[in-house]
Amino acid sequence: MTGVRFAGWGIAVPDRIVTNEELSQSLDTTDEWIFERTGIRERRVGGSSTLLGRQAAERALDDSGYRASDIDFVILATTTPDRLIPASAPVIAAELGITAPAIDLNAACSGFMYAVRVAQGLLATGHQRILVVGAEHLSRWTDWNDRTMAVLLGDGAGAAILEASEESQILASDLGSDGSLVHLLTCEHGGTIWMDGKEIFRRAVRVMVESAERAMQAADVTAEQLSLVIPHQANVRIINAACDRLGIPTDKAVVVLDRYGNTSSASIPLAVHDAREKGRLADGDLVLFTGFGAGMTWASSVVRWRA
Ligand code: UT7
């Protein structure tokens, strides 16, 4: 069996909500500027990558009906592990009572899709059931006096259980990187997150569109056949521009960044959860997952949704 099935999903976000209004009391910014330029209204702040990741994982396990002992590999996509050493995945695994291999993976905002791709490979080599988590504690690495970054980022986590199956829900994927663009979005050891927002914006639309087109072509799926797009949540203007260029109506794109901001590798599973809650995913639907991030990295998959 070399196919992949998504057997369960779960999310976790901190309770603390920081609104644009609240940020505008300490920064030279306004709710109007933030919402018009990004689509963000508020974000969640708090917790840690292991805490949020473990909570999301517990919910994904509940959703799947499996127990922790059924998991034979754990992959945590994160840019914000709790510490440099050790990785945070074994900590999450231990808190769940899992002693299977557990690794962190950093592909920035493409991290969740990269982790799914690695899980797909592991399932093809004999693993049975893999916990994939995207968890971020970006607020820890945010300069709260820098209005260009502080308004964008949020904390959160999402998780999925992937298992081997005869039919594959993942029809095709496209992943890539261009490390010559390292300077566009960085966080040095002990520093805070910095980016060249304008340049990232320009390139993000292009890499998302090109990657999505390659994945759709490999899956032999046209834009018209897609029921939904689950994009990385960085800026609603990036999402809309990418949809326009792909010929996909923007109302087919799931948007959760109004509530969560940019949560990097957590953003795609947070969007999946929202789409499920709102009944926007039906059995057999064709769904495009697509993201980009620091590196730069990019990743797209065409998925046949199964209820
Ligand atoms: O997850 C992947 C990584 N991140 C991204 O994908 C983000 C990509 N980039 C973006 O989303 C957008 O470029 C931003 C939201 C970061 C910025 O939007 P923009 O439309 O590109 O604005 P800008 O950088 O051109 O700034 C316009 C003006 C500037 O003032 P001047 O030079 O025109 O006087 C900025 O100083 O807005 C100013 N500005 C702000 N004003 C109020 C920048 N940040 C703020 C702020 N509040 N928070």
CSV table of C-alpha atoms and ligand atoms in Angstrom, one decimal:
chain,number,residue,atom,x,y,z
A,1,MET,CA,0.0,0.0,0.0
A,2,THR,CA,1.7,3.2,-1.1
A,3,GLY,CA,-1.3,5.5,-0.9
A,4,VAL,CA,-1.9,8.1,1.8
A,5,ARG,CA,-5.1,8.8,3.7
A,6,PHE,CA,-5.7,11.7,6.1
A,7,ALA,CA,-7.3,9.9,9.1
A,8,GLY,CA,-7.8,12.9,11.4
A,9,TRP,CA,-7.3,16.6,12.0
A,10,GLY,CA,-6.9,18.8,15.1
A,11,ILE,CA,-5.9,22.4,16.0
A,12,ALA,CA,-4.9,24.4,19.1
A,13,VAL,CA,-4.6,28.1,19.6
A,14,PRO,CA,-3.8,30.2,22.7
A,15,ASP,CA,-6.7,31.8,24.5
A,16,ARG,CA,-5.2,35.3,24.4
A,17,ILE,CA,-6.5,37.4,21.5
A,18,VAL,CA,-4.5,40.5,20.5
A,19,THR,CA,-6.6,42.7,18.3
A,20,ASN,CA,-5.4,45.3,15.8
A,21,GLU,CA,-6.9,47.9,18.1
A,22,GLU,CA,-4.7,46.7,21.0
A,23,LEU,CA,-1.6,46.8,18.8
A,24,SER,CA,-2.4,50.3,17.7
A,25,GLN,CA,-2.2,51.5,21.3
A,26,SER,CA,1.6,50.7,21.5
A,27,LEU,CA,2.6,50.9,17.8
A,28,ASP,CA,2.2,53.6,15.1
A,29,THR,CA,-0.4,51.7,13.2
A,30,THR,CA,-4.2,51.4,12.8
A,31,ASP,CA,-6.8,48.6,12.5
A,32,GLU,CA,-7.6,50.1,9.1
A,33,TRP,CA,-4.0,49.9,7.8
A,34,ILE,CA,-3.5,46.3,9.0
A,35,PHE,CA,-6.8,45.0,7.7
A,36,GLU,CA,-6.6,46.8,4.3
A,37,ARG,CA,-3.0,45.7,3.7
A,38,THR,CA,-3.1,42.2,5.1
A,39,GLY,CA,-6.7,41.0,5.9
A,40,ILE,CA,-5.7,40.4,9.6
A,41,ARG,CA,-8.1,41.6,12.4
A,42,GLU,CA,-6.6,39.7,15.3
A,43,ARG,CA,-4.1,37.0,16.3
A,44,ARG,CA,-3.5,34.6,19.1
A,45,VAL,CA,-0.5,34.9,21.4
A,46,GLY,CA,0.9,32.5,24.0
A,47,GLY,CA,1.8,28.9,24.8
A,48,SER,CA,4.7,27.2,23.2
A,49,SER,CA,5.3,25.1,20.2
A,50,THR,CA,5.3,21.9,22.2
A,51,LEU,CA,2.2,22.8,24.2
A,52,LEU,CA,0.1,23.9,21.2
A,53,GLY,CA,1.5,21.1,19.1
A,54,ARG,CA,0.6,18.5,21.7
A,55,GLN,CA,-2.9,19.8,22.1
A,56,ALA,CA,-3.5,19.8,18.3
A,57,ALA,CA,-2.1,16.3,18.1
A,58,GLU,CA,-4.4,15.0,20.9
A,59,ARG,CA,-7.4,16.4,19.0
A,60,ALA,CA,-6.2,14.9,15.7
A,61,LEU,CA,-5.8,11.5,17.5
A,62,ASP,CA,-9.4,11.9,18.9
A,63,ASP,CA,-10.7,12.8,15.5
A,64,SER,CA,-9.0,9.8,13.9
A,65,GLY,CA,-10.2,7.3,16.5
A,66,TYR,CA,-6.6,6.0,16.9
A,67,ARG,CA,-4.5,5.9,20.1
A,68,ALA,CA,-1.0,7.3,20.6
A,69,SER,CA,0.3,3.7,20.5
A,70,ASP,CA,-0.9,3.4,16.9
A,71,ILE,CA,1.5,6.1,15.7
A,72,ASP,CA,4.9,4.9,14.4
A,73,PHE,CA,6.5,8.3,13.4
A,74,VAL,CA,6.1,11.9,14.5
A,75,ILE,CA,7.1,14.9,12.4
A,76,LEU,CA,6.8,18.4,13.8
A,77,ALA,CA,7.0,21.2,11.2
A,78,THR,CA,8.1,24.4,13.1
A,79,THR,CA,10.3,27.4,12.7
A,80,THR,CA,10.1,28.0,16.4
A,81,PRO,CA,11.1,24.9,18.4
A,82,ASP,CA,11.1,25.4,22.1
A,83,ARG,CA,14.9,25.1,22.2
A,84,LEU,CA,17.8,24.5,19.7
A,85,ILE,CA,18.6,21.1,21.3
A,86,PRO,CA,16.8,18.8,21.6
A,87,ALA,CA,14.1,18.9,18.9
A,88,SER,CA,10.6,19.6,20.1
A,89,ALA,CA,9.0,16.6,18.3
A,90,PRO,CA,10.3,14.0,20.8
A,91,VAL,CA,8.9,16.2,23.6
A,92,ILE,CA,5.5,16.2,22.1
A,93,ALA,CA,5.7,12.5,21.4
A,94,ALA,CA,6.7,11.8,25.0
A,95,GLU,CA,3.8,13.9,26.4
A,96,LEU,CA,1.5,11.8,24.2
A,97,GLY,CA,3.2,8.5,25.4
A,98,ILE,CA,4.8,7.8,22.0
A,99,THR,CA,8.3,6.4,21.8
A,100,ALA,CA,8.4,6.1,17.9
A,101,PRO,CA,10.9,8.2,16.0
A,102,ALA,CA,10.2,11.9,16.2
A,103,ILE,CA,11.8,14.7,14.3
A,104,ASP,CA,11.5,18.5,13.7
A,105,LEU,CA,11.4,19.8,10.2
A,106,ASN,CA,12.0,23.5,9.3
A,107,ALA,CA,10.7,24.6,5.9
A,108,ALA,CA,9.3,27.9,7.3
A,109,CYS,CA,5.7,28.5,6.1
A,110,SER,CA,5.8,25.5,3.7
A,111,GLY,CA,6.7,23.3,6.7
A,112,PHE,CA,3.3,21.5,7.0
A,113,MET,CA,3.3,20.5,3.4
A,114,TYR,CA,6.9,19.5,3.5
A,115,ALA,CA,6.1,17.3,6.5
A,116,VAL,CA,3.2,15.7,4.7
A,117,ARG,CA,5.5,14.9,1.8
A,118,VAL,CA,8.1,13.3,4.1
A,119,ALA,CA,5.3,11.3,5.8
A,120,GLN,CA,4.2,10.2,2.4
A,121,GLY,CA,7.7,8.8,1.7
A,122,LEU,CA,7.8,7.1,5.1
A,123,LEU,CA,4.4,5.5,4.5
A,124,ALA,CA,5.7,4.2,1.2
A,125,THR,CA,8.6,2.4,3.0
A,126,GLY,CA,6.4,0.6,5.5
A,127,HIS,CA,5.4,3.0,8.2
A,128,GLN,CA,1.7,2.7,9.0
A,129,ARG,CA,0.5,5.8,10.7
A,130,ILE,CA,2.2,9.1,11.1
A,131,LEU,CA,1.5,12.2,13.2
A,132,VAL,CA,2.2,15.4,11.4
A,133,VAL,CA,2.1,18.6,13.4
A,134,GLY,CA,2.6,22.2,12.4
A,135,ALA,CA,3.2,24.4,15.5
A,136,GLU,CA,4.5,27.9,16.0
A,137,HIS,CA,5.3,30.2,18.8
A,138,LEU,CA,6.2,33.2,16.6
A,139,SER,CA,5.4,35.7,19.3
A,140,ARG,CA,8.6,34.7,21.1
A,141,TRP,CA,10.7,35.8,18.1
A,142,THR,CA,8.7,38.9,17.3
A,143,ASP,CA,10.0,42.4,18.0
A,144,TRP,CA,6.8,43.9,19.5
A,145,ASN,CA,8.2,47.4,18.8
A,146,ASP,CA,8.5,46.8,15.1
A,147,ARG,CA,5.2,47.6,13.4
A,148,THR,CA,6.2,46.0,10.2
A,149,MET,CA,6.4,42.5,11.8
A,150,ALA,CA,4.3,42.6,15.0
A,151,VAL,CA,1.0,43.1,13.1
A,152,LEU,CA,1.6,40.1,10.9
A,153,LEU,CA,2.4,37.1,13.1
A,154,GLY,CA,0.5,34.8,15.4
A,155,ASP,CA,0.8,31.6,17.4
A,156,GLY,CA,-1.0,28.3,16.8
A,157,ALA,CA,-0.9,24.7,15.8
A,158,GLY,CA,-2.6,22.1,13.6
A,159,ALA,CA,-2.1,18.4,13.3
A,160,ALA,CA,-3.1,15.5,11.0
A,161,ILE,CA,-2.8,11.7,11.2
A,162,LEU,CA,-1.7,10.2,7.9
A,163,GLU,CA,-2.0,6.5,7.2
A,164,ALA,CA,-1.1,4.1,4.5
A,165,SER,CA,-4.0,3.2,2.3
A,166,GLU,CA,-4.8,1.6,-1.1
A,167,GLU,CA,-6.3,4.8,-2.6
A,168,SER,CA,-4.1,7.9,-2.3
A,169,GLN,CA,-5.8,11.1,-1.3
A,170,ILE,CA,-2.7,13.0,-2.4
A,171,LEU,CA,-2.9,13.0,-6.2
A,172,ALA,CA,0.3,15.0,-6.9
A,173,SER,CA,2.7,17.4,-5.2
A,174,ASP,CA,5.3,20.0,-6.2
A,175,LEU,CA,7.9,21.2,-3.7
A,176,GLY,CA,11.0,23.3,-4.2
A,177,SER,CA,13.4,25.8,-2.6
A,178,ASP,CA,15.7,28.7,-3.5
A,179,GLY,CA,18.2,29.3,-0.8
A,180,SER,CA,19.7,32.2,-2.6
A,181,LEU,CA,16.8,34.2,-1.2
A,182,VAL,CA,17.7,33.6,2.4
A,183,HIS,CA,18.1,37.3,3.0
A,184,LEU,CA,14.4,38.0,2.3
A,185,LEU,CA,13.1,36.6,5.6
A,186,THR,CA,15.4,35.7,8.5
A,187,CYS,CA,15.8,35.3,12.2
A,188,GLU,CA,19.3,35.0,13.4
A,189,HIS,CA,20.2,33.2,16.7
A,190,GLY,CA,19.0,35.3,19.6
A,191,GLY,CA,17.4,37.8,17.2
A,192,THR,CA,13.9,38.6,16.0
A,193,ILE,CA,12.1,37.9,12.7
A,194,TRP,CA,12.8,40.3,9.9
A,195,MET,CA,11.6,40.4,6.3
A,196,ASP,CA,11.6,42.4,3.1
A,197,GLY,CA,7.8,42.3,2.9
A,198,LYS,CA,7.5,43.9,-0.5
A,199,GLU,CA,9.9,41.5,-2.2
A,200,ILE,CA,8.5,38.5,-0.5
A,201,PHE,CA,5.0,39.6,-1.6
A,202,ARG,CA,6.1,39.9,-5.2
A,203,ARG,CA,7.9,36.5,-5.2
A,204,ALA,CA,5.2,34.7,-3.1
A,205,VAL,CA,2.5,35.2,-5.7
A,206,ARG,CA,4.8,33.9,-8.5
A,207,VAL,CA,6.1,30.8,-6.7
A,208,MET,CA,2.7,29.8,-5.4
A,209,VAL,CA,1.1,30.1,-8.8
A,210,GLU,CA,4.0,28.2,-10.6
A,211,SER,CA,4.1,25.5,-7.9
A,212,ALA,CA,0.2,25.1,-7.9
A,213,GLU,CA,0.2,24.9,-11.7
A,214,ARG,CA,2.9,22.1,-11.7
A,215,ALA,CA,1.0,20.1,-9.0
A,216,MET,CA,-2.3,20.5,-11.0
A,217,GLN,CA,-0.7,19.5,-14.2
A,218,ALA,CA,0.9,16.4,-12.5
A,219,ALA,CA,-2.5,15.5,-11.0
A,220,ASP,CA,-4.2,16.1,-14.4
A,221,VAL,CA,-6.7,18.5,-12.7
A,222,THR,CA,-7.8,21.9,-14.0
A,223,ALA,CA,-8.6,25.0,-12.0
A,224,GLU,CA,-12.3,24.6,-12.8
A,225,GLN,CA,-12.4,21.1,-11.2
A,226,LEU,CA,-11.1,22.4,-7.8
A,227,SER,CA,-13.7,22.8,-5.1
A,228,LEU,CA,-11.4,24.6,-2.7
A,229,VAL,CA,-8.0,26.2,-2.2
A,230,ILE,CA,-6.2,25.9,1.1
A,231,PRO,CA,-3.4,28.4,0.9
A,232,HIS,CA,-0.7,29.5,3.4
A,233,GLN,CA,-2.1,32.4,5.3
A,234,ALA,CA,0.3,35.3,5.0
A,235,ASN,CA,-1.7,38.1,3.4
A,236,VAL,CA,-5.2,38.0,1.9
A,237,ARG,CA,-3.9,40.1,-1.1
A,238,ILE,CA,-1.3,37.4,-1.8
A,239,ILE,CA,-4.1,34.7,-1.7
A,240,ASN,CA,-6.4,36.7,-4.0
A,241,ALA,CA,-3.6,37.6,-6.5
A,242,ALA,CA,-2.6,33.9,-6.7
A,243,CYS,CA,-6.2,32.8,-7.2
A,244,ASP,CA,-6.7,35.4,-9.9
A,245,ARG,CA,-3.7,34.2,-11.8
A,246,LEU,CA,-4.7,30.6,-11.5
A,247,GLY,CA,-8.2,31.4,-12.7
A,248,ILE,CA,-9.8,30.3,-9.4
A,249,PRO,CA,-12.6,32.4,-7.9
A,250,THR,CA,-11.3,33.9,-4.7
A,251,ASP,CA,-14.3,32.7,-2.8
A,252,LYS,CA,-13.0,29.2,-3.2
A,253,ALA,CA,-9.9,30.1,-1.1
A,254,VAL,CA,-10.1,29.4,2.7
A,255,VAL,CA,-9.1,32.5,4.7
A,256,VAL,CA,-8.5,32.3,8.5
A,257,LEU,CA,-5.7,34.9,8.8
A,258,ASP,CA,-8.4,37.5,9.8
A,259,ARG,CA,-8.5,35.5,13.2
A,260,TYR,CA,-5.0,34.1,13.4
A,261,GLY,CA,-2.6,36.2,11.4
A,262,ASN,CA,0.4,34.4,9.8
A,263,THR,CA,1.0,31.3,11.9
A,264,SER,CA,3.7,29.9,9.4
A,265,SER,CA,3.6,26.1,9.4
A,266,ALA,CA,0.3,26.0,11.4
A,267,SER,CA,-1.6,28.1,8.9
A,268,ILE,CA,-2.6,25.3,6.4
A,269,PRO,CA,-4.0,22.9,9.1
A,270,LEU,CA,-5.8,25.8,10.8
A,271,ALA,CA,-7.4,26.5,7.4
A,272,VAL,CA,-8.4,22.9,6.9
A,273,HIS,CA,-10.0,22.8,10.3
A,274,ASP,CA,-12.0,25.9,9.5
A,275,ALA,CA,-13.2,24.5,6.1
A,276,ARG,CA,-14.3,21.3,7.8
A,277,GLU,CA,-16.1,23.2,10.6
A,278,LYS,CA,-18.0,25.2,8.0
A,279,GLY,CA,-18.9,22.2,5.9
A,280,ARG,CA,-16.9,23.4,2.9
A,281,LEU,CA,-15.3,20.0,2.3
A,282,ALA,CA,-17.3,17.2,0.8
A,283,ASP,CA,-16.3,13.6,0.0
A,284,GLY,CA,-14.6,13.4,-3.4
A,285,ASP,CA,-13.8,17.2,-3.6
A,286,LEU,CA,-10.6,18.2,-5.3
A,287,VAL,CA,-8.6,20.6,-3.1
A,288,LEU,CA,-5.4,22.5,-3.8
A,289,PHE,CA,-3.1,23.0,-0.9
A,290,THR,CA,-0.4,25.6,-1.6
A,291,GLY,CA,2.2,27.5,0.4
A,292,PHE,CA,5.4,29.4,0.3
A,293,GLY,CA,7.8,30.6,3.0
A,294,ALA,CA,11.2,31.7,4.0
A,295,GLY,CA,14.2,30.1,2.3
A,296,MET,CA,12.4,30.5,0.0
A,297,THR,CA,10.5,27.3,0.0
A,298,TRP,CA,7.2,26.4,-1.7
A,299,ALA,CA,4.9,23.4,-1.7
A,300,SER,CA,1.6,22.5,-3.4
A,301,SER,CA,-0.5,19.3,-3.4
A,302,VAL,CA,-3.7,18.3,-5.1
A,303,VAL,CA,-5.8,16.3,-2.7
A,304,ARG,CA,-9.0,14.3,-3.2
A,305,TRP,CA,-10.9,15.0,0.1
A,306,ARG,CA,-12.4,12.0,1.8
A,307,ALA,CA,-15.0,12.5,4.6
B,1,UT7,O1,4.7,33.9,5.5
B,1,UT7,C1,5.6,34.4,4.5
B,1,UT7,C2,6.2,35.7,4.9
B,1,UT7,N1,5.4,36.9,4.9
B,1,UT7,C3,4.7,37.4,3.9
B,1,UT7,O2,4.4,36.8,3.0
B,1,UT7,C4,4.4,38.9,3.9
B,1,UT7,C5,4.5,39.5,2.5
B,1,UT7,N2,4.4,40.9,2.5
B,1,UT7,C6,3.3,41.5,2.8
B,1,UT7,O3,2.3,40.9,3.2
B,1,UT7,C7,3.2,43.1,2.7
B,1,UT7,O4,4.3,43.5,1.9
B,1,UT7,C8,3.2,43.8,4.0
B,1,UT7,C9,1.8,43.6,4.7
B,1,UT7,C10,4.3,43.3,4.9
B,1,UT7,C11,3.3,45.3,3.8
B,1,UT7,O5,2.4,45.8,2.9
B,1,UT7,P1,2.7,46.7,1.6
B,1,UT7,O6,1.5,47.1,1.0
B,1,UT7,O7,3.8,46.0,0.9
B,1,UT7,O8,3.3,48.0,2.4
B,1,UT7,P2,4.7,48.7,2.4
B,1,UT7,O9,5.7,47.8,3.0
B,1,UT7,O10,5.0,49.2,1.0
B,1,UT7,O11,4.5,49.9,3.3
B,1,UT7,C12,3.7,51.0,2.9
B,1,UT7,C13,3.7,52.1,4.0
B,1,UT7,C14,5.2,52.5,4.4
B,1,UT7,O12,5.2,53.8,4.6
B,1,UT7,P3,5.7,54.9,3.5
B,1,UT7,O13,7.1,54.4,3.2
B,1,UT7,O14,4.8,54.7,2.3
B,1,UT7,O15,5.6,56.2,4.2
B,1,UT7,C15,5.4,51.7,5.6
B,1,UT7,O16,6.4,52.3,6.5
B,1,UT7,O17,3.1,51.6,5.2
B,1,UT7,C16,4.1,51.8,6.3
B,1,UT7,N3,3.8,50.7,7.2
B,1,UT7,C17,2.8,50.7,8.2
B,1,UT7,N4,1.9,51.7,8.4
B,1,UT7,C18,1.1,51.4,9.4
B,1,UT7,C19,4.5,49.5,7.3
B,1,UT7,N5,3.9,48.8,8.3
B,1,UT7,C20,2.9,49.5,8.9
B,1,UT7,C21,2.0,49.3,9.9
B,1,UT7,N6,1.1,50.3,10.1
B,1,UT7,N7,1.9,48.2,10.6
